[in-house]
PDB file of C-alpha atoms in Angstrom:
ATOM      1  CA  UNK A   1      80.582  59.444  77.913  1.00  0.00           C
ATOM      2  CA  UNK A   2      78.155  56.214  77.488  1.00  0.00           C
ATOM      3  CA  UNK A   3      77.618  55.870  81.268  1.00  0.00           C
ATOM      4  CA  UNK A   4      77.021  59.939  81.454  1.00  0.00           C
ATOM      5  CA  UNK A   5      74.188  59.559  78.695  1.00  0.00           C
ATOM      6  CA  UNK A   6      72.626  56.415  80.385  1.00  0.00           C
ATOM      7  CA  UNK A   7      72.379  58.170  83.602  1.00  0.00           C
ATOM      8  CA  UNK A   8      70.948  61.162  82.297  1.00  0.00           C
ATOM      9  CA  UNK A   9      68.607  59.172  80.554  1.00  0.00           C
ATOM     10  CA  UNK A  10      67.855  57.691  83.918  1.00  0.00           C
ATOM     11  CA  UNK A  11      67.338  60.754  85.353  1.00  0.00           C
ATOM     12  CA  UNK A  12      64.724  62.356  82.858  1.00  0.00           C
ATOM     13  CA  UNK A  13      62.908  58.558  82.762  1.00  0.00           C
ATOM     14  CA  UNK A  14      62.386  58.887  86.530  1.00  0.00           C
ATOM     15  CA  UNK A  15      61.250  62.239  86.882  1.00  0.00           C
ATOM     16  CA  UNK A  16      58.823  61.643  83.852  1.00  0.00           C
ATOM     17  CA  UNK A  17      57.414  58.913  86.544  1.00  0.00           C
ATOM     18  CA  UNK A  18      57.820  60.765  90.020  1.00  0.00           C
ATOM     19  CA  UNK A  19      54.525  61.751  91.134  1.00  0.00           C
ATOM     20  CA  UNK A  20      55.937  63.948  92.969  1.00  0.00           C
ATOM     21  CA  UNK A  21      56.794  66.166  90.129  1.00  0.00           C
ATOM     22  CA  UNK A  22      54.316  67.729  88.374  1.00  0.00           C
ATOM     23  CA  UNK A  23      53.870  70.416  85.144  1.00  0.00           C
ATOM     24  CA  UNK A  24      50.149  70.812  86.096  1.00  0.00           C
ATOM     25  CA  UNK A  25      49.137  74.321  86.354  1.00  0.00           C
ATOM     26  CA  UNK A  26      47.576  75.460  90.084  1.00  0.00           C
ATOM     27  CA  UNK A  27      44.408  77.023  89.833  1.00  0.00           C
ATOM     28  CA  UNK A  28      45.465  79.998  92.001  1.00  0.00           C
ATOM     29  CA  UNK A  29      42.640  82.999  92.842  1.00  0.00           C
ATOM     30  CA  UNK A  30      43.497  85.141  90.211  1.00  0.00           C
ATOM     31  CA  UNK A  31      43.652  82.274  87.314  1.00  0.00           C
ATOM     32  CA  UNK A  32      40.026  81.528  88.816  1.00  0.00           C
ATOM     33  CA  UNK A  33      38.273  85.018  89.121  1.00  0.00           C
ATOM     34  CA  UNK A  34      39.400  85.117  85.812  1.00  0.00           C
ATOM     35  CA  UNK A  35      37.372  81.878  84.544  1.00  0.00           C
ATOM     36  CA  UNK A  36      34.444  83.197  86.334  1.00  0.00           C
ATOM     37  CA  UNK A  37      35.186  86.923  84.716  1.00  0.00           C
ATOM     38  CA  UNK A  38      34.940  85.231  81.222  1.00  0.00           C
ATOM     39  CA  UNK A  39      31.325  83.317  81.995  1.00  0.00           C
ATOM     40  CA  UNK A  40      28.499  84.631  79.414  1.00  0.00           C
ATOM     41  CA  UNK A  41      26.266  85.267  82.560  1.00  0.00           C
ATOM     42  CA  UNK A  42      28.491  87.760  84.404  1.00  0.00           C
ATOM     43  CA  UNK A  43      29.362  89.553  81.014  1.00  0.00           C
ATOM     44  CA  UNK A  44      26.122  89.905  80.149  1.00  0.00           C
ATOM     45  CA  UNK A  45      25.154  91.112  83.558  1.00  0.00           C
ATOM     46  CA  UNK A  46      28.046  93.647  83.845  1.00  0.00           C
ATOM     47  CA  UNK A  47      26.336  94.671  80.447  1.00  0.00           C
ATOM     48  CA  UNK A  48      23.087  94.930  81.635  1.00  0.00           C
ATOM     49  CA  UNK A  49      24.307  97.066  84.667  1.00  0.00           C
ATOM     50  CA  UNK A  50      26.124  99.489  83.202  1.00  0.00           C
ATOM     51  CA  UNK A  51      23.225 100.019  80.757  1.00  0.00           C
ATOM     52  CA  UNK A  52      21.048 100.926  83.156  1.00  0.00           C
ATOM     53  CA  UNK A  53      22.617 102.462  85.747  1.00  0.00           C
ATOM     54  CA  UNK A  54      25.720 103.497  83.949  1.00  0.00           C
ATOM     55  CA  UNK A  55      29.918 102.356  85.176  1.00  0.00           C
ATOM     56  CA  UNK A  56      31.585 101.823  87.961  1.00  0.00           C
ATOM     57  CA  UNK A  57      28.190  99.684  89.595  1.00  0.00           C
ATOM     58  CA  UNK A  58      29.486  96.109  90.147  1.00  0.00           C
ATOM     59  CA  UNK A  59      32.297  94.713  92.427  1.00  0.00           C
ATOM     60  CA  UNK A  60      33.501  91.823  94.119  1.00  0.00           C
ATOM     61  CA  UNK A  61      33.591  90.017  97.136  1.00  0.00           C
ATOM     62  CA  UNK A  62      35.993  86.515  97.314  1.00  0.00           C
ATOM     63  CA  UNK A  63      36.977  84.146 100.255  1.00  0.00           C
ATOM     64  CA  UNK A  64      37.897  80.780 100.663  1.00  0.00           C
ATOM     65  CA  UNK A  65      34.943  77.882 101.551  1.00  0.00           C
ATOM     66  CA  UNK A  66      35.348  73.945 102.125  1.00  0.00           C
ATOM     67  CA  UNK A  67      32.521  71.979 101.834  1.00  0.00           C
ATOM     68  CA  UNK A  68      33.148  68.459 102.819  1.00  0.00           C
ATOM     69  CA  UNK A  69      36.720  67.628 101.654  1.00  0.00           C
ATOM     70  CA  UNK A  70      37.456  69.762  99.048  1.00  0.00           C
ATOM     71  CA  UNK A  71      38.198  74.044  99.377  1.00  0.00           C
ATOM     72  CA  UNK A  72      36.925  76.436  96.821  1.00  0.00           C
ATOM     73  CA  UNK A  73      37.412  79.955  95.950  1.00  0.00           C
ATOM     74  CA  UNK A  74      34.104  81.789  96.039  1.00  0.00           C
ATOM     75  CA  UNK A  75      33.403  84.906  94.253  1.00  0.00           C
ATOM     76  CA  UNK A  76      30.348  87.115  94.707  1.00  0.00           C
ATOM     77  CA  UNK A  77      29.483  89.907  92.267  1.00  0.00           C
ATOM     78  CA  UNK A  78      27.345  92.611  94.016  1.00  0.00           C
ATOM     79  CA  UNK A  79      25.951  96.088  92.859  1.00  0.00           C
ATOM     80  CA  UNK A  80      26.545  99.754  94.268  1.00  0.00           C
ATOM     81  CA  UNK A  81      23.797 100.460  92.901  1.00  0.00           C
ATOM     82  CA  UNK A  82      20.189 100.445  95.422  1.00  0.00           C
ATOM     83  CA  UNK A  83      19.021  97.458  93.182  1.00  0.00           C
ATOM     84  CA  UNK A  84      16.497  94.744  93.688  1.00  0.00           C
ATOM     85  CA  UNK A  85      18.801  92.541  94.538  1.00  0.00           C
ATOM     86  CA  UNK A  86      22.025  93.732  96.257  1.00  0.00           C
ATOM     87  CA  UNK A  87      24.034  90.309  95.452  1.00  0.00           C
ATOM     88  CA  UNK A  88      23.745  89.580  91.728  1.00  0.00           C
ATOM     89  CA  UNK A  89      26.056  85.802  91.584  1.00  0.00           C
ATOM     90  CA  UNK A  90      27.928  83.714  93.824  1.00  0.00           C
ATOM     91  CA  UNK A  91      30.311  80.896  92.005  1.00  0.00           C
ATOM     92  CA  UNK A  92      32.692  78.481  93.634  1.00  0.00           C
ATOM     93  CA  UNK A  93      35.676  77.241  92.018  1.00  0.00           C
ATOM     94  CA  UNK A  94      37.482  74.297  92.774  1.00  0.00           C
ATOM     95  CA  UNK A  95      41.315  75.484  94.178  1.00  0.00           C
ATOM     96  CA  UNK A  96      42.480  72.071  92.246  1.00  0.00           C
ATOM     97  CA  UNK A  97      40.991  72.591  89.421  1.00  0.00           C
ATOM     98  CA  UNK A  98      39.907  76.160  88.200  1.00  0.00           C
ATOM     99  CA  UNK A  99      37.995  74.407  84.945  1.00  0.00           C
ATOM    100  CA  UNK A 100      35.590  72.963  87.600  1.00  0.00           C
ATOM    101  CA  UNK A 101      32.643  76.160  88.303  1.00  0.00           C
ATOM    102  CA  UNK A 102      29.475  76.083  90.378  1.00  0.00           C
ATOM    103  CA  UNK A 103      26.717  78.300  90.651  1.00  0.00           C
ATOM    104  CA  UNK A 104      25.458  79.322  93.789  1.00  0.00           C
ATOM    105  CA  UNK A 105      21.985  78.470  93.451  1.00  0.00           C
ATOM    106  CA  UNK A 106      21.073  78.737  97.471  1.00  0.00           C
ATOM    107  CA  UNK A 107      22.625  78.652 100.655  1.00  0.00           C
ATOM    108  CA  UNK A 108      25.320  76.441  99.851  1.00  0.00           C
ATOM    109  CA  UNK A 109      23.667  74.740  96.885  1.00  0.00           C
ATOM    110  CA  UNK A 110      25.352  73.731  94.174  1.00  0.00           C
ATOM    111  CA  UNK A 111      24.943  73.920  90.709  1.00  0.00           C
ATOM    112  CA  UNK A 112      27.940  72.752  88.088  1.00  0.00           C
ATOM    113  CA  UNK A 113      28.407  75.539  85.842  1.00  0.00           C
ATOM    114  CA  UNK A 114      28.129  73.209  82.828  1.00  0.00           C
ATOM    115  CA  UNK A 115      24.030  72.549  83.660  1.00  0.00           C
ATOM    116  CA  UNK A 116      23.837  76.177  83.516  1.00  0.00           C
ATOM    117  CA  UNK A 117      25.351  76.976  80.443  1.00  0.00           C
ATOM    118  CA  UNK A 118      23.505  73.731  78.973  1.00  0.00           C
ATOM    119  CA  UNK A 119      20.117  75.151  80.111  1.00  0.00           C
ATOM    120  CA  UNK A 120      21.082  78.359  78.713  1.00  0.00           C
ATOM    121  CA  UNK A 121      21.664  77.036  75.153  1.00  0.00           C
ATOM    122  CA  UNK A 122      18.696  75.510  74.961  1.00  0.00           C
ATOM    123  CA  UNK A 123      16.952  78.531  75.546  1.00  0.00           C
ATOM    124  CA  UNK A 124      18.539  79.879  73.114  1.00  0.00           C
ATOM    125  CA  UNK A 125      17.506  77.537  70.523  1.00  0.00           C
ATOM    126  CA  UNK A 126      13.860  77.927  71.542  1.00  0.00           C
ATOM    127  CA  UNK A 127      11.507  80.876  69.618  1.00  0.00           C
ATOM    128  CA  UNK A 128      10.543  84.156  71.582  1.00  0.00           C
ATOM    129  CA  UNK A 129       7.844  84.256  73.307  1.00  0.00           C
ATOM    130  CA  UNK A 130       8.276  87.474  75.102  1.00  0.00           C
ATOM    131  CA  UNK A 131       7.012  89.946  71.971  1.00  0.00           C
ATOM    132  CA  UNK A 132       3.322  88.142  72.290  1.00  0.00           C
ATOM    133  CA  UNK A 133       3.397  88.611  75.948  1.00  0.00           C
ATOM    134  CA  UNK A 134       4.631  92.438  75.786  1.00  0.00           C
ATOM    135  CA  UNK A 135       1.845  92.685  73.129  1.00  0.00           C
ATOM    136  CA  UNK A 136      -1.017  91.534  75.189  1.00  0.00           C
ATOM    137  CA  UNK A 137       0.638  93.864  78.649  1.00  0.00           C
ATOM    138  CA  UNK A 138       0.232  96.903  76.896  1.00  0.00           C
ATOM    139  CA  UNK A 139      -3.258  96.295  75.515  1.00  0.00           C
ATOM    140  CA  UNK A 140      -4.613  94.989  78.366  1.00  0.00           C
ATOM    141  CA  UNK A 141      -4.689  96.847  81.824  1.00  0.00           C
ATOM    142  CA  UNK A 142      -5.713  93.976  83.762  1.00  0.00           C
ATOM    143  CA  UNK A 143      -3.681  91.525  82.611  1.00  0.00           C
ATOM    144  CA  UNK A 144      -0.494  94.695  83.029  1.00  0.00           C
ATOM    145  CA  UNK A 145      -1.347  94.187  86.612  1.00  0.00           C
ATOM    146  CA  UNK A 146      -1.062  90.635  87.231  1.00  0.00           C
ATOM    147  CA  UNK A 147       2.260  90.777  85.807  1.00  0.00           C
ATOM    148  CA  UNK A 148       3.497  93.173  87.840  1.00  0.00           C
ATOM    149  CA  UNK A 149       6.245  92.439  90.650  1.00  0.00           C
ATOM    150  CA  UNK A 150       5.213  92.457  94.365  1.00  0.00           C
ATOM    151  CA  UNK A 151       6.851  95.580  94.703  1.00  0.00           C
ATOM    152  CA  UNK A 152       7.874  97.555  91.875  1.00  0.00           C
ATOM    153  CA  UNK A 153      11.092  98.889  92.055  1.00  0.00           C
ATOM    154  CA  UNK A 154      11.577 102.721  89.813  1.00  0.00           C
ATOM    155  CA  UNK A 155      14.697 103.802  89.520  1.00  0.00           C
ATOM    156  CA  UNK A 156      16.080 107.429  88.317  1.00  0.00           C
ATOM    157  CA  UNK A 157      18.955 107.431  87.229  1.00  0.00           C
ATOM    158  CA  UNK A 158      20.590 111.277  87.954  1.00  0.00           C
ATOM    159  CA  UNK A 159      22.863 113.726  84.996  1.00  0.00           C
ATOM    160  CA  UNK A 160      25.101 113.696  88.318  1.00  0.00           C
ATOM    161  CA  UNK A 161      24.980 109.651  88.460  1.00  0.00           C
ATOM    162  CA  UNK A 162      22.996 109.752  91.195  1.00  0.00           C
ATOM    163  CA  UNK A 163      19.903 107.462  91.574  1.00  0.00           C
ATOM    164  CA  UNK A 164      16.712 108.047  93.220  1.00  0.00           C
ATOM    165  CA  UNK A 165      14.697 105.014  93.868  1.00  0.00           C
ATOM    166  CA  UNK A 166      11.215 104.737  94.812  1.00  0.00           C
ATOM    167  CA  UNK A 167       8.969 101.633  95.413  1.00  0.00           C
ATOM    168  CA  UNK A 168       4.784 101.828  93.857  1.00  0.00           C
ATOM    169  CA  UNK A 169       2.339  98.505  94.253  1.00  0.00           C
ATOM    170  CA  UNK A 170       1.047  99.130  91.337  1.00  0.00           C
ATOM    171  CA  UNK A 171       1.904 100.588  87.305  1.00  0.00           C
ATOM    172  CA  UNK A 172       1.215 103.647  87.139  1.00  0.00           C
ATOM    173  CA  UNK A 173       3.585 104.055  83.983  1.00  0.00           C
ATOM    174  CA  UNK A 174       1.671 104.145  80.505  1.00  0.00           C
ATOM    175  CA  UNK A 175       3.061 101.506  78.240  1.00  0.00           C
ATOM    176  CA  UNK A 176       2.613 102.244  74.502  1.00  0.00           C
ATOM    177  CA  UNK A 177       2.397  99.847  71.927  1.00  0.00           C
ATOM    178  CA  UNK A 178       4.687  96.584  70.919  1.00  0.00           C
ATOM    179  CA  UNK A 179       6.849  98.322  67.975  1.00  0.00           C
ATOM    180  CA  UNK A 180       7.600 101.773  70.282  1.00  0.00           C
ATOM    181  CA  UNK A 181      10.391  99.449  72.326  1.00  0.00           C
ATOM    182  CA  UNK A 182      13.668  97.312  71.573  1.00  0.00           C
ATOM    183  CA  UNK A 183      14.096  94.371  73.413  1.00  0.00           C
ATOM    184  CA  UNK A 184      17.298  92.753  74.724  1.00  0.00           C
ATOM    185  CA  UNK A 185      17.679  89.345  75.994  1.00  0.00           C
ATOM    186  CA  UNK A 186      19.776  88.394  79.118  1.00  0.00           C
ATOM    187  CA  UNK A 187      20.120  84.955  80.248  1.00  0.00           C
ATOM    188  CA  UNK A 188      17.794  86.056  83.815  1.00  0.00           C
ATOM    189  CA  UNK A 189      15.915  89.037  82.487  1.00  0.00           C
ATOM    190  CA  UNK A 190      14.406  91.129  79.538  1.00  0.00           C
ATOM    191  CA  UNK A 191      14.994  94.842  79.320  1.00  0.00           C
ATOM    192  CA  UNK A 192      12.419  96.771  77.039  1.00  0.00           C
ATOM    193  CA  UNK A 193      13.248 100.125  75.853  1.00  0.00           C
ATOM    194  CA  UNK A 194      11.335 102.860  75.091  1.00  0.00           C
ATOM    195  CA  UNK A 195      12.974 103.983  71.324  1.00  0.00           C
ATOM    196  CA  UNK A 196      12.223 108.198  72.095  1.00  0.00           C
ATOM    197  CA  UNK A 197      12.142 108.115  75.768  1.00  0.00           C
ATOM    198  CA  UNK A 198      14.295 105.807  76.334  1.00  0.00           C
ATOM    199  CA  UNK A 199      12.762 104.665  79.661  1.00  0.00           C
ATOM    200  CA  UNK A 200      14.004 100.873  80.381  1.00  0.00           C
ATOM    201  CA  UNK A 201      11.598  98.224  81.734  1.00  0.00           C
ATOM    202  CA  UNK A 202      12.542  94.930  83.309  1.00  0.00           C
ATOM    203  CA  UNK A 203      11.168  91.375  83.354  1.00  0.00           C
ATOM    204  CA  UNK A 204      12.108  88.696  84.841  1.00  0.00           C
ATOM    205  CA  UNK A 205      11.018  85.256  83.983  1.00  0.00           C
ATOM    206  CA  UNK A 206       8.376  83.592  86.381  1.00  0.00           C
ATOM    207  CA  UNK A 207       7.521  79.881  85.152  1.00  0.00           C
ATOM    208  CA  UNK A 208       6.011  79.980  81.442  1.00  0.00           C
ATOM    209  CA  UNK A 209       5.414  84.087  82.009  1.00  0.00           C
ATOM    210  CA  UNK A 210       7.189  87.240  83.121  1.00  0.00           C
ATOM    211  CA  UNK A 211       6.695  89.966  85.661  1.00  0.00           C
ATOM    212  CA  UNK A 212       8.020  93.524  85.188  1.00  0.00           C
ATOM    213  CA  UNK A 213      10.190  94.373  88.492  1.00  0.00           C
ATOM    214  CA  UNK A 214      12.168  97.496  87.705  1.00  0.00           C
ATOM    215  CA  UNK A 215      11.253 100.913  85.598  1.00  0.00           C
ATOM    216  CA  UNK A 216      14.863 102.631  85.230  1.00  0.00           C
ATOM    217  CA  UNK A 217      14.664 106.273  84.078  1.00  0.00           C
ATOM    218  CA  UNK A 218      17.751 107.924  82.545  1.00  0.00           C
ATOM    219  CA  UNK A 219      18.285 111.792  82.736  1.00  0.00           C
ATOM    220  CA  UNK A 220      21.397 111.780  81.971  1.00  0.00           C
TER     221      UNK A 220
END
C-alpha cells in the first residue's frame, strides 16, 4: 500500500513538471471573435449602426494571417449598408494567446489593442469640445463649409428599410441652433440629432476639429 501511494505520488509530481502537459486554455476562433465581440469600439459601433440605419447592417469576415512567425485570427466587421466606408474594423488575434488584440490600423499595421483603449480613456477624461464647435457651424455659413467632408454622403433611410443614398459637395441642409440636437459620443465619431426631426448628422474627428460626413434621414 506504501509503495502504491509513493508511486502515485510520483506520478502526479511528474506530470505537474511535464511540459508536455498542459491545463492552458487554446485560444480557438470562436473564444477569439468573442474577445473582439466584447471590445467597447465594436459595441459601440454596432450601436451606432443600428441607430442609423436600423438591424441586421453589420457582419463578419475572418481568416487566418501569419506575419513573421506567429499566425493570427483576423476578423473584419463590414456594413450592408452603402456607407462611407464599406469595412468598419479589422483586429488580429494572436491563435496562442486570445488576450493578445491588435488593431488594424493600415495595410498590415499594427496597433496593440491596449494603446487603443489607453488613448480612448484619456479622451474620455478630457472636457467636450464638440458643443462650442457645433455652436459656431450653425451660426456661421462659412465656417459650415469648411467643415464639411469632401463629399458628403446623405443617406435615407426607407419605412421598407431601404436606403437611398445620394452624394452633394456642398450643405445644403439648414442647421438650427445648438440646444435643437442631442449629441452622442462614439470613440471615432459624433452623431447630432435633430430632437423633432430627428435627422442624424455625423462628424468625424479631423486633428483639433471635426468635419460632418454623413446626413442620415429616417422615414421610418
Amino acid at each position: 500500500m506504501k509503495n502504491f501511494l509513493i508511486l502515485t505520488l510520483a506520478l502526479i509530481l511528474f506530470s505537474c513538471n511535464n511540459p508536455i502537459v498542459s491545463f492552458k486554455k487554446s485560444c480557438d476562433r470562436q473564444a477569439a471573435k468573442e474577445k473582439v465581440e466584447a471590445l467597447v469600439e465594436v459595441q459601440e459601433k454596432i450601436k451606432q449602426v443600428e441607430r442609423l440605419m436600423g438591424k441586421d447592417r453589420l457582419y463578419w469576415e475572418q481568416d487566418s494571417v501569419q506575419q513573421a512567425d506567429k499566425t493570427y485570427y483576423r476578423f473584419r466587421l463590414l456594413t450592408k449598408a452603402p456607407y462611407v466606408e464599406k469595412q468598419l474594423y479589422t483586429f488580429w488575434v494572436d491563435k496562442n494567446d486570445c488576450k493578445a488584440i491588435f488593431l488594424e490600423a493600415k495595410a498590415d499595421s499594427l496597433v496593440p489593442y491596449k494603446e487603443v483603449e489607453k488613448q480612448r480613456l484619456q479622451q474620455a477624461k478630457q472636457p467636450r469640445q464638440f458643443p462650442s464647435f457645433f455652436k459656431q457651424f450653425a451660426a456661421d455659413i462659412a465656417f459650415r463649409q469648411q467643415h464639411v467632408g469632401e463629399y458628403l454622403m446623405n443617406f435615407s433611410v426607407e419605412k421598407d428599410g431601404s436606403i437611398v443614398t445620394t452624394e452633394e459637395e456642398l450643405l445644403t441642409l439648414p442647421i438650427d441652433e445648438l440646444q435643437t440636437y442631442t449629441f452622442t459620443y462614439y470613440p471615432d465619431n459624433v452623431c447630432c440629432e435633430h430632437t423633432d426631426t430627428h435627422q442624424i448628422l455625423v462628424f468625424v474627428p479631423v486633428g483639433n476639429t471635426w468635419q460632418l460626413t454623413q446626413v442620415v434621414t429616417n422615414n421610418r
